[in-house]
Coordinates of C-alpha atoms in Angstrom, one line a residue:
X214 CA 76.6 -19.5 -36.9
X215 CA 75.5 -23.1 -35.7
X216 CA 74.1 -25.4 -39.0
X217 CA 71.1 -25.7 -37.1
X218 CA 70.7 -22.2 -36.6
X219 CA 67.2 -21.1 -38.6
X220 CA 68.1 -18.4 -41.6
X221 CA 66.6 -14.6 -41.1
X222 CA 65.0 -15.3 -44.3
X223 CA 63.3 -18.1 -43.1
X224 CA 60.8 -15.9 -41.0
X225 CA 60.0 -12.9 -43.7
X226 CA 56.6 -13.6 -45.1
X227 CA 57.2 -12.7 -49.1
X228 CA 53.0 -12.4 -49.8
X229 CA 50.2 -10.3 -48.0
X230 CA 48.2 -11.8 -45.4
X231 CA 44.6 -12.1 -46.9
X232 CA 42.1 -9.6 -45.6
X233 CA 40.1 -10.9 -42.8
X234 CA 35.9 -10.6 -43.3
X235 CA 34.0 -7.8 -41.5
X236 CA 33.5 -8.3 -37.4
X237 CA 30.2 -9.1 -37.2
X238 CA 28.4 -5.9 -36.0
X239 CA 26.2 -5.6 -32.5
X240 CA 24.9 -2.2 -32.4
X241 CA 22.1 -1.0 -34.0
X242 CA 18.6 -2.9 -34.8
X243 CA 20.7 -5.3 -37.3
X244 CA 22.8 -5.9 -34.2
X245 CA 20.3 -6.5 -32.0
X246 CA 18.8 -8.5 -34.3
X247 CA 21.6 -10.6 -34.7
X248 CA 22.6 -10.9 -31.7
X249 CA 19.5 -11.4 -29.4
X250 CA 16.9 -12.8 -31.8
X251 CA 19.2 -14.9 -34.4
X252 CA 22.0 -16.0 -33.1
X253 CA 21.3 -19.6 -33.0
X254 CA 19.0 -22.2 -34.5
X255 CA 16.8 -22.5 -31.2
X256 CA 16.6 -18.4 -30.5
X257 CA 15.6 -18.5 -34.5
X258 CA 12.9 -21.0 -33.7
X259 CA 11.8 -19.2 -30.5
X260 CA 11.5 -16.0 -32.5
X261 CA 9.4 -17.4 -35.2
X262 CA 7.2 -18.7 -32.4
X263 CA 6.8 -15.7 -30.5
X264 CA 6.7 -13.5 -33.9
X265 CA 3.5 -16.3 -34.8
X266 CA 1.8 -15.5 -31.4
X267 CA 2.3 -11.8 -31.9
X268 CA 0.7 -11.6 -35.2
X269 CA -2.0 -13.9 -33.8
X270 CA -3.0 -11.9 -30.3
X271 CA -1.7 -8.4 -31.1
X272 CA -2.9 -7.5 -34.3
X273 CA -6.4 -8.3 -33.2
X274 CA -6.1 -6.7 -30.1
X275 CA -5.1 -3.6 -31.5
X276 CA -7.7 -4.0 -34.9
X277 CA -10.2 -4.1 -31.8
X278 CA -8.7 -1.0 -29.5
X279 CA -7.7 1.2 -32.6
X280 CA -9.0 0.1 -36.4
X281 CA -12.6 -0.6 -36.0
X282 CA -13.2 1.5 -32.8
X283 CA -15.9 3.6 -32.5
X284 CA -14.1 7.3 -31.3
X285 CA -17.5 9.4 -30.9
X286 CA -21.4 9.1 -29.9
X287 CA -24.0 10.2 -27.5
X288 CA -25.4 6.7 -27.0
X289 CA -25.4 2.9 -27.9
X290 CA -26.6 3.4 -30.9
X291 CA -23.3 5.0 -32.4
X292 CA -21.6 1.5 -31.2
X293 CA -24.1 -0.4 -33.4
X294 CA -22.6 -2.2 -36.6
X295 CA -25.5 -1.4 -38.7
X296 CA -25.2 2.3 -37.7
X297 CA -21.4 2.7 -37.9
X298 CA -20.8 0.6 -41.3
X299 CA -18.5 -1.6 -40.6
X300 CA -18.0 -4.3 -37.8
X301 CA -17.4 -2.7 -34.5
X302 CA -14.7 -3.0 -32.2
X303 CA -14.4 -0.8 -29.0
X304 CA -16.7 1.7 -28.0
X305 CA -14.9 4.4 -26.2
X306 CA -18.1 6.8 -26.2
X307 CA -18.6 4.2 -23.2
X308 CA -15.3 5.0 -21.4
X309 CA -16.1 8.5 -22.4
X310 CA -19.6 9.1 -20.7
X311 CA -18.7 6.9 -17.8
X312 CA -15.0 7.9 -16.9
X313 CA -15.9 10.7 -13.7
X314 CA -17.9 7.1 -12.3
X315 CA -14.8 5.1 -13.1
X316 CA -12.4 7.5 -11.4
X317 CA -14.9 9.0 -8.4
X318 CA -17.6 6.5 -8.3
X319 CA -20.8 8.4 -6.7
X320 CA -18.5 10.8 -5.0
X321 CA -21.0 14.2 -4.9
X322 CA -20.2 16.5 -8.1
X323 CA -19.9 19.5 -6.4
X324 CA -17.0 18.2 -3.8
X325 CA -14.7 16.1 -6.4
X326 CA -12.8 18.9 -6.3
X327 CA -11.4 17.3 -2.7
X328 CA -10.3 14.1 -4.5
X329 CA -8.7 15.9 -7.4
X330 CA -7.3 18.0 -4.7
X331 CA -6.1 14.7 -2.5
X332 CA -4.9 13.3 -5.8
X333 CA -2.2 15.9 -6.6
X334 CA -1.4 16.5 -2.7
X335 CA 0.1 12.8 -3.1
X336 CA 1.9 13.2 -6.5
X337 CA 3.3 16.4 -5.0
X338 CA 4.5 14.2 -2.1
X339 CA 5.0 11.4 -3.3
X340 CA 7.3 12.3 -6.8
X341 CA 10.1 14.2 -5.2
X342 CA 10.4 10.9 -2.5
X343 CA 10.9 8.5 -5.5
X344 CA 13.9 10.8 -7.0
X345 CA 16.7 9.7 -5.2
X346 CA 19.3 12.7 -5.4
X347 CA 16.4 15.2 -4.3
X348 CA 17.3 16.0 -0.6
X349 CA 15.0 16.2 2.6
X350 CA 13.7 12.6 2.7
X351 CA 13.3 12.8 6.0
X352 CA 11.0 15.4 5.9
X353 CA 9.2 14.3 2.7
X354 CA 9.1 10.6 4.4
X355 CA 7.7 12.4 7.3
X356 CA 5.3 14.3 5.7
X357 CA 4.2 11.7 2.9
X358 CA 3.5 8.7 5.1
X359 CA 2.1 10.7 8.8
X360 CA 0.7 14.5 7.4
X361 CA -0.5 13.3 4.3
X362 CA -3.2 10.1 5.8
X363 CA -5.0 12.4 7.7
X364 CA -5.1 15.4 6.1
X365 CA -6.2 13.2 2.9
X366 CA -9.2 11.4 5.4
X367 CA -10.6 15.2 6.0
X368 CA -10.6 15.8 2.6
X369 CA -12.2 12.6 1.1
X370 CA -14.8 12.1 4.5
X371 CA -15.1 15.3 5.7
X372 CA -16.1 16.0 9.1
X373 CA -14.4 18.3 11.9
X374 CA -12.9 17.3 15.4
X375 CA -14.0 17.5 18.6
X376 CA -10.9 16.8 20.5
X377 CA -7.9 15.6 19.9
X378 CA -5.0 12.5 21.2
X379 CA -6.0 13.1 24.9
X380 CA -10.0 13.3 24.6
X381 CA -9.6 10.3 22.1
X382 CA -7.0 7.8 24.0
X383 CA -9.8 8.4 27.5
X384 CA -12.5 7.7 25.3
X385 CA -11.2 4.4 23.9
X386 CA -9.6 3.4 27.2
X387 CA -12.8 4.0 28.8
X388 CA -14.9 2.2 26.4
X389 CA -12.6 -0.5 26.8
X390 CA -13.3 -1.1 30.6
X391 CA -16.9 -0.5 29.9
X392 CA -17.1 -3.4 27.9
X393 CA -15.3 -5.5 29.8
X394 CA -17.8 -4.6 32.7
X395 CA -20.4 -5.2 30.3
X396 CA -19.5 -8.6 28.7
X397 CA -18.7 -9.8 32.3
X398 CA -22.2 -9.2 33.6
X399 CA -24.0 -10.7 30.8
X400 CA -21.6 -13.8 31.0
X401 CA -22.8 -14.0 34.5
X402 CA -26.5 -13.4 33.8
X403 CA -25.8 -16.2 31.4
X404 CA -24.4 -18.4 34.2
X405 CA -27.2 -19.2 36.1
X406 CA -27.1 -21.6 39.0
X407 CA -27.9 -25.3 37.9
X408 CA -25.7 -28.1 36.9
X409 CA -21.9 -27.5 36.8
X410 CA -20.7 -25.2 34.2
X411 CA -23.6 -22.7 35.4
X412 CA -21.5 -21.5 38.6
X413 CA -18.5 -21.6 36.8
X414 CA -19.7 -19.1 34.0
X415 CA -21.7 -17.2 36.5
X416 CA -17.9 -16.9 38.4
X417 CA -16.3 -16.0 36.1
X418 CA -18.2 -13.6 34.9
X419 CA -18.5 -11.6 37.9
X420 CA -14.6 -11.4 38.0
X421 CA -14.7 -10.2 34.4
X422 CA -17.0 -7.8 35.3
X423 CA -15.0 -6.7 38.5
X424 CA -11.8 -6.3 36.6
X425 CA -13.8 -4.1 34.1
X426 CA -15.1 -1.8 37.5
X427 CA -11.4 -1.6 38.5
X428 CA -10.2 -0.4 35.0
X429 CA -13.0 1.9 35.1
X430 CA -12.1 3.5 38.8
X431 CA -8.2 3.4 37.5
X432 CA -9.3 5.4 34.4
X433 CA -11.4 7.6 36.4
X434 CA -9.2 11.1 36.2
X435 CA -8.1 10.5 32.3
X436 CA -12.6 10.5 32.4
X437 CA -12.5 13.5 34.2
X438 CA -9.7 15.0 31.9
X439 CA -12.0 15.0 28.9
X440 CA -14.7 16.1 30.3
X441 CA -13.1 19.0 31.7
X442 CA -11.8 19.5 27.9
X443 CA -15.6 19.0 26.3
X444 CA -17.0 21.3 28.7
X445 CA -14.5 23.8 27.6
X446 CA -15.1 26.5 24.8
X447 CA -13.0 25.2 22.3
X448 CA -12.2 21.7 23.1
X449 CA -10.0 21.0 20.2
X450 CA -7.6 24.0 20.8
X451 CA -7.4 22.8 24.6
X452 CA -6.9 18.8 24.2
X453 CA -4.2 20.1 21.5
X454 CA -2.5 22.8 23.7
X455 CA -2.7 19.5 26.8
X456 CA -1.5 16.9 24.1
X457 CA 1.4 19.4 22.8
X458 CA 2.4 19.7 26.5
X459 CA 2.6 16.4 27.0
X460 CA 4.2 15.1 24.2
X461 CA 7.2 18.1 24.0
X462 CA 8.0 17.7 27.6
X463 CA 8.2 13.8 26.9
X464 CA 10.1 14.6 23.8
X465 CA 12.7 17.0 26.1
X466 CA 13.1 14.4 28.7
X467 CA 13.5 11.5 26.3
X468 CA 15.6 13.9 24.0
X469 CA 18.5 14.1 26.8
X470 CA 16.9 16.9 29.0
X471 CA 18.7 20.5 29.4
X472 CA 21.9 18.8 27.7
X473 CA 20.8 17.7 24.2
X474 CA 16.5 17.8 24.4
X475 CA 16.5 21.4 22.4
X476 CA 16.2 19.6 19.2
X477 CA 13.7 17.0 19.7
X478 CA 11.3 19.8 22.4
X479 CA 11.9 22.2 18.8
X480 CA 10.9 19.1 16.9
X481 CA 8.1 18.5 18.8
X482 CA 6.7 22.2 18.8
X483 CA 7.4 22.4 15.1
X484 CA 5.0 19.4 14.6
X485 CA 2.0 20.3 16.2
X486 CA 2.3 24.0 15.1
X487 CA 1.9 22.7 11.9
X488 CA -0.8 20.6 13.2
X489 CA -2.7 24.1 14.5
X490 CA -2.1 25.5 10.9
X491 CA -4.3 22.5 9.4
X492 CA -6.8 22.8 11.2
X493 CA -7.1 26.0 11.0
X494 CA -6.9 26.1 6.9
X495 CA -9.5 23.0 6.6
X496 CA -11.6 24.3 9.3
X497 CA -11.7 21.7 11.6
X498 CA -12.4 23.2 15.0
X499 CA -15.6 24.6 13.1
X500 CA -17.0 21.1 11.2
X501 CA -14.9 21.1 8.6
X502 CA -15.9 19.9 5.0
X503 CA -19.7 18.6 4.9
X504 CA -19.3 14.3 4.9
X505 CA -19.1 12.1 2.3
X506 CA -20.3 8.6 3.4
X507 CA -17.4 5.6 2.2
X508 CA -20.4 4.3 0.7
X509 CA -20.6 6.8 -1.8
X510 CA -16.7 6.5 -2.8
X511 CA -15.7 4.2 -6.0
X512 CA -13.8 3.7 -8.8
X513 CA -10.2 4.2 -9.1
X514 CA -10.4 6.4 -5.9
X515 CA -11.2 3.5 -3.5
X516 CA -8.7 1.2 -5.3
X517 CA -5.7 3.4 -4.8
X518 CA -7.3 4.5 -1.3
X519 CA -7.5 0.3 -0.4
X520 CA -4.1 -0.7 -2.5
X521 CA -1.8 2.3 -1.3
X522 CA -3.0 2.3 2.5
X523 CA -2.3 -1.8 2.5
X524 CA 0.9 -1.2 0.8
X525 CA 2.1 1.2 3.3
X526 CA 1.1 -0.5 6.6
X527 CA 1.3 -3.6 5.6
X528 CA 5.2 -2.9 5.6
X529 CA 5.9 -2.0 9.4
X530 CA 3.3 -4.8 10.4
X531 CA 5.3 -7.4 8.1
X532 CA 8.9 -6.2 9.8
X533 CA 7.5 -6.3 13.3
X534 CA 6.2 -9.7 12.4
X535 CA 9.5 -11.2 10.5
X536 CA 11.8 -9.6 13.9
X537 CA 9.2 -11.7 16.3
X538 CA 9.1 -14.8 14.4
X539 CA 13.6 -14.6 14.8
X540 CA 12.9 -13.6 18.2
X541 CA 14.7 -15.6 21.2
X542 CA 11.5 -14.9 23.7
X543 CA 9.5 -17.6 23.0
X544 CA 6.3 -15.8 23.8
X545 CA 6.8 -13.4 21.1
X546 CA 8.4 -15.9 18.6
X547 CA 5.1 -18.1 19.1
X548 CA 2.7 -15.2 18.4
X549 CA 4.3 -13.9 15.8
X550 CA 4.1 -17.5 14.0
X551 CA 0.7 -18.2 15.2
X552 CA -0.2 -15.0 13.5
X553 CA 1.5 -15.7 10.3
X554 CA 0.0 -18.3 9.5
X555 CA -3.4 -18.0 10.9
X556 CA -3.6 -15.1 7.8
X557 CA -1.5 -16.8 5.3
X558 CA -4.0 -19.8 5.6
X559 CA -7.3 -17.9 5.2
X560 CA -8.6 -16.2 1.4
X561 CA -8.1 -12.7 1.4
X562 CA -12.3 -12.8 0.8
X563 CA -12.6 -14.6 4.3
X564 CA -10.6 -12.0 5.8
X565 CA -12.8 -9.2 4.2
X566 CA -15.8 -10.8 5.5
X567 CA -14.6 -11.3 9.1
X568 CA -13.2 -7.4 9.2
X569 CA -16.8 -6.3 8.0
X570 CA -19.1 -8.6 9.8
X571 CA -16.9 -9.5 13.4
X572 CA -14.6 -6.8 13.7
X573 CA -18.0 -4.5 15.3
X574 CA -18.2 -7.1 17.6
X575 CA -14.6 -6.7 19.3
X576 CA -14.6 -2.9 19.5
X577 CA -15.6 -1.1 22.7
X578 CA -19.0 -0.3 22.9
X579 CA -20.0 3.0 21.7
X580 CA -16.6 2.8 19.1
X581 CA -17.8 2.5 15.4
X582 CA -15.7 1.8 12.4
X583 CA -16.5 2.8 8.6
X584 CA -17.0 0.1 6.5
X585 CA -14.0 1.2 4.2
X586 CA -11.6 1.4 7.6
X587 CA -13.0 -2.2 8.1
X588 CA -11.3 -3.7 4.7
X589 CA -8.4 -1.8 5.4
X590 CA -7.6 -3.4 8.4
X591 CA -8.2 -6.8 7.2
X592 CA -6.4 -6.1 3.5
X593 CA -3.1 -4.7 6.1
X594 CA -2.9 -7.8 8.6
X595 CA -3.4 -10.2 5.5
X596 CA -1.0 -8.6 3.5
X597 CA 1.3 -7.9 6.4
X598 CA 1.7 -11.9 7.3
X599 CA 2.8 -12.1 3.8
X600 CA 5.2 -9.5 3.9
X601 CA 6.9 -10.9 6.9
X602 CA 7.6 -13.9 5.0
X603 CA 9.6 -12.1 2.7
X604 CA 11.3 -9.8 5.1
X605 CA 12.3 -13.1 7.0
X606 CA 14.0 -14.6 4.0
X607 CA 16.3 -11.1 3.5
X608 CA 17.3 -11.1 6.9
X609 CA 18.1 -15.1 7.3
X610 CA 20.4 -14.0 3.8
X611 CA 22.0 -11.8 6.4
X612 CA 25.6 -13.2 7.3
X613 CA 25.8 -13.6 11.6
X614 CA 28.9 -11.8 11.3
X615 CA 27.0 -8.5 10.7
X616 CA 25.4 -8.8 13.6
X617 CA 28.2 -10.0 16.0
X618 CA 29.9 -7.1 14.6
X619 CA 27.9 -4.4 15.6
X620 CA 27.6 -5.9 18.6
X621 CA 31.4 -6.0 19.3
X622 CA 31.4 -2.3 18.7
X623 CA 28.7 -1.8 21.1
X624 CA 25.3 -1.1 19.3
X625 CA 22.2 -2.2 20.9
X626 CA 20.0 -5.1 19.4
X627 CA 17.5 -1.8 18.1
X628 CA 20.6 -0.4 16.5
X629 CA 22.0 -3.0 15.0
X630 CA 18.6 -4.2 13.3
X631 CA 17.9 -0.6 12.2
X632 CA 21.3 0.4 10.8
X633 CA 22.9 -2.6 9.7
X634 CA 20.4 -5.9 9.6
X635 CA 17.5 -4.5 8.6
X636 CA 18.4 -1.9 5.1
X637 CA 20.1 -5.0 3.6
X638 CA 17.4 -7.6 4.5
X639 CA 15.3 -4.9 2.7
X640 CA 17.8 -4.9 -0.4
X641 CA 18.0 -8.7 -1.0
X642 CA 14.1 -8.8 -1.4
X643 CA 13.1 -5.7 -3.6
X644 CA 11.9 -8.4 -5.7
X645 CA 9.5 -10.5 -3.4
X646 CA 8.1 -6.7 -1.7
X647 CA 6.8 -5.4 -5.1
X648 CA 5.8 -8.7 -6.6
X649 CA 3.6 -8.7 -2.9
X650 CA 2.7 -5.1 -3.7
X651 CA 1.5 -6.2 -6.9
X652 CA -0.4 -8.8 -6.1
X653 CA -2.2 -6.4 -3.5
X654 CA -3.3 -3.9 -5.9
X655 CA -5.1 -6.2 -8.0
X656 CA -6.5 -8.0 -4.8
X657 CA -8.3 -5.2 -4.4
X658 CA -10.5 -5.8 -6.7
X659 CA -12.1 -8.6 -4.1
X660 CA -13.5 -5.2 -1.8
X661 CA -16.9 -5.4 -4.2
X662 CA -17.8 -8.9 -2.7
X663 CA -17.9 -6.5 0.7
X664 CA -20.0 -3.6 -1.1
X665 CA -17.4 -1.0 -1.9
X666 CA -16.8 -0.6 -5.6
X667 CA -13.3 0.0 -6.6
X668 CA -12.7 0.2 -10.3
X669 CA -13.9 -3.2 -11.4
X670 CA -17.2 -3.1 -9.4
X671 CA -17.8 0.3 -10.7
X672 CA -17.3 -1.0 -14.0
X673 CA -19.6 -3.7 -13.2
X674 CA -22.2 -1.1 -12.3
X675 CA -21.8 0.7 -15.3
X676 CA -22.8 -2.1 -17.5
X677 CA -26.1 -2.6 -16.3
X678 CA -26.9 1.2 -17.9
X679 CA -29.2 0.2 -21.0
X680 CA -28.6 3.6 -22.9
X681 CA -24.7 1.9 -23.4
X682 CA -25.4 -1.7 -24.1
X683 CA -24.0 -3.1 -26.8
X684 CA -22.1 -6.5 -27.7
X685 CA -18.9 -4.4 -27.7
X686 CA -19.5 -2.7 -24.5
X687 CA -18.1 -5.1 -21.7
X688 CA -15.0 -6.3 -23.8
X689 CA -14.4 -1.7 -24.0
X690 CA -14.8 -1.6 -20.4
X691 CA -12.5 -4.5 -19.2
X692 CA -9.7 -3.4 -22.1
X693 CA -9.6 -0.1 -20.5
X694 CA -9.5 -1.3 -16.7
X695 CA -7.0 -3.8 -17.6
X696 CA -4.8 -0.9 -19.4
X697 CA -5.2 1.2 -15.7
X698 CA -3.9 -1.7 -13.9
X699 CA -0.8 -2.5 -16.3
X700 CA 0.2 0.9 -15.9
X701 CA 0.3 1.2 -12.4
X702 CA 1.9 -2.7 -11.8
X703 CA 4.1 -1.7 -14.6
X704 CA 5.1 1.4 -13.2
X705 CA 6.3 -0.4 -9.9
X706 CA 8.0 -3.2 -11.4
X707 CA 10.2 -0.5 -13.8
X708 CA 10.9 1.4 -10.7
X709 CA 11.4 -1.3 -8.3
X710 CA 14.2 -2.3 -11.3
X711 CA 15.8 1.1 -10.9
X712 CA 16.0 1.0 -7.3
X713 CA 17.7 -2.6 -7.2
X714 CA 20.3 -1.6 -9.8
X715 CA 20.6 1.8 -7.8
X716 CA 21.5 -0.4 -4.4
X717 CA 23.0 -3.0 -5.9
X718 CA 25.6 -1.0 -8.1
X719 CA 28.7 -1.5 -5.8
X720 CA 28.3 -5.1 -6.7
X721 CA 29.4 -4.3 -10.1
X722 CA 32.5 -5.7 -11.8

């Protein structure tokens, strides 16, 4: 062995290594604790601070909701501090004795049932769509977002029908060309004949009105159609035996023919039998439900009627818009950012006003619209510009190669965008959609300046009621809106959360 060779004993430890402390531990509320709140000097300090602010907004909050609430009474008086003992805090007898205002507003007594029956259609429908491993979505999508609008419109309005898509797409088509007759011959009674711009108007106005007398002669045997179909016996089981026609031969023809059209003429026969067996059930052919004026709708029924219907169409209007702005026709790409940001530019109170006030005057003449469909046209393009924003800035987070991959293999531009662009446009901006969503629901709030009361106008109304006023009532009544609205923007946020990590788990290390 070398002399600078190490001995054997050299590496043999002759004591006991000392016993190392406890690892630290990081389950449990002490873990958490230590971990998350007190880990370091700063997180101690911003725990003290937010511990501070607590103590300082919650425990009055709840001393308010819970301690010194008044739980029971008939009137205002039970709400009073020299009648209750102590000092007051909320007066839920309030909520209590206005809650069927909050929730139907001055929807009839005797036909709530309809809402509470529209309500639980749309959980029914709605639940079993937000469970992911629950299968028919396509069917549920289907039914949710087409069936479900207008068998929920029967229910809340009322009303039967007197014809169906044929009667209805000659009657606006017609009133179209009328109008156009109409405005041109009052642009050229405005005309006149002096000066210079007199002839010109007076012109013009006869070719408008010309071009309005050829629309009407082109639309002539659609005219005769429906009346042929009014002046039958039952016009809404003819223009719906005429529409079903049309539609399942289209539907066959589109579908592929005699090849492959079975499934889509099935399809198509399927759907409107189902259409039959509504109206049949709700009586339509015969009047249906007696009407309930919009004007008599309120509370938390017209905002989830305004928030949900802006929500859902505000979605296909956004995509159509974010596609047209990317487009590479320049026509399309310019209305498409014209439109954007004509709404993005404008108060959502503006647009409420111009859907109520101008919207009547661009109709055709002899076509009304409600109020309440009003708002919800204006609420959808306003929310729909902002949505196409946000769509634009998932698809530009797109790679090109996706794209010039799909087209390599063939798929059409509609393909591509629906199978490959588009679903992962969607996925990179959960985030930005239900923030926008969000944001809408409270918006809707803004539909009182327009005299429909949603939840906070109702509220509104209710205070004015002198058998409940009290200097606790308004600070009740805003608590227990503002606890409606957390739960429902809560609700979305959580579930938006679910569906991101859902999507997003591949991504996963």
């Amino acid at each position: 062995m070398s002399e600078f060779a190490p001995s054997p004993s050299a590496f043999v430890r002759k004591e006991l290594v000392p016993e190392r402390a406890a690892p630290v531990g990081t389950t449990g509320l002490a873990g958490f604790l230590r971990t998350r709140l007190f880990n370091s000097p700063t997180n101690i300090l911003i725990t003290i601070v937010c511990a501070l602010l607590l103590w300082v907004l919650l425990v009055p909050a709840l001393q308010f909701l819970l301690v010194d609430a008044v739980w029971s009474g008939t009137d205002r008086k039970a709400c009073l501090a020299e009648n209750a003992g102590h000092a007051v805090g909320a007066c839920w007898p309030f909520i209590q004795a206005k809650l069927s205002q909050f929730v139907y507003g001055f929807y009839p007594d005797a036909e709530r049932w309809r809402v509470n029956l529209t309500f639980i259609l749309a959980a029914v429908l709605l639940l079993p769509l937000l469970i992911p491993r629950l299968p028919g979505k396509g069917l549920n999508a289907g039914l949710f977002f087409l069936a479900f609008p207008a068998v929920a419109f029967f229910l809340l309005h009322g009303g039967g029908l007197d014809g169906f898509a044929v009667s209805w797409i000659s009657a606006l088509l017609s009133g179209f060309a009328d109008s156009i007759g109409e405005g041109g011959s009052k642009l050229a009674a405005a005309g006149g004949s002096t000066g210079v711009i007199g002839p010109l108007l007076h012109l013009l106005g006869q070719l408008i009105a010309l071009v309005g007398t050829v629309l009407s002669w082109i639309l002539w045997p659609l005219t005769w159609l429906r009346q042929q179909i009014q002046a039958a016996g039952r016009p809404v089981w003819a223009d719906l035996a005429l529409t079903t026609v049309i539609v399942s031969l289209l539907m066959f023809i589109l579908g592929g023919g005699v090849r492959s059209g079975g499934r889509a003429l099935v399809t198509s026969l399927s759907t409107f039998a189902g259409i039959a067996l509504v109206i049949l059930a709700m009586g339509l052919d015969r009047g249906g439900l007696p009407i309930v004026d919009t004007r008599l709708w309120g509370g938390l029924l017209v905002t989830l009627v305004v928030s949900v219907t802006g929500i859902v169409t505000s979605m296909p209007v956004g995509i159509a818009l974010a596609l047209g702005r990317r487009s590479a026709i320049p026509l399309i790409r310019i209305f498409s950012i014209a439109f954007i940001e004509f709404w993005r530019g404008v108060p959502l109170i503006t647009v409420l006003f111009f859907a109520t006030y101008m919207l009547p005057l661009f109709v055709p003449t002899g076509f009304t619209i409600d109020g309440l469909m009003r708002a919800l046209i204006g609420i959808a393009l306003f929310a729909g510009a902002y949505q196409a924003e946000v769509v634009r800035g998932g698809l530009q987070a797109i790679p090109r190669g996706q794209g010039e991959a799909a087209n390599a293999l063939g798929l059409s531009w509609w393909k591509t965008t629906a199978l490959i662009v588009m679903p992962q446009a969607l996925r990179h901006v959960i985030p930005g959609l239900v923030n926008s969503f969000i944001a809408l629901f409270k918006d809707t709030s803004l539909v009182s300046i327009v005299a429909l009361f949603d939840l906070l106008g109702q509220l509104r109304a209710a205070f004015s009621d002198p058998v409940w006023s009290t200097p606790s009532t308004a600070f009740t009544g805003f608590a227990f809106t503002g606890l409606i609205y957390f739960v429902f923007c809560f609700g979305m946020s959580r579930y938006s959360l679910f569906v991101e990590n859902r999507l997003n788990a591949h991504r996963r290390n």
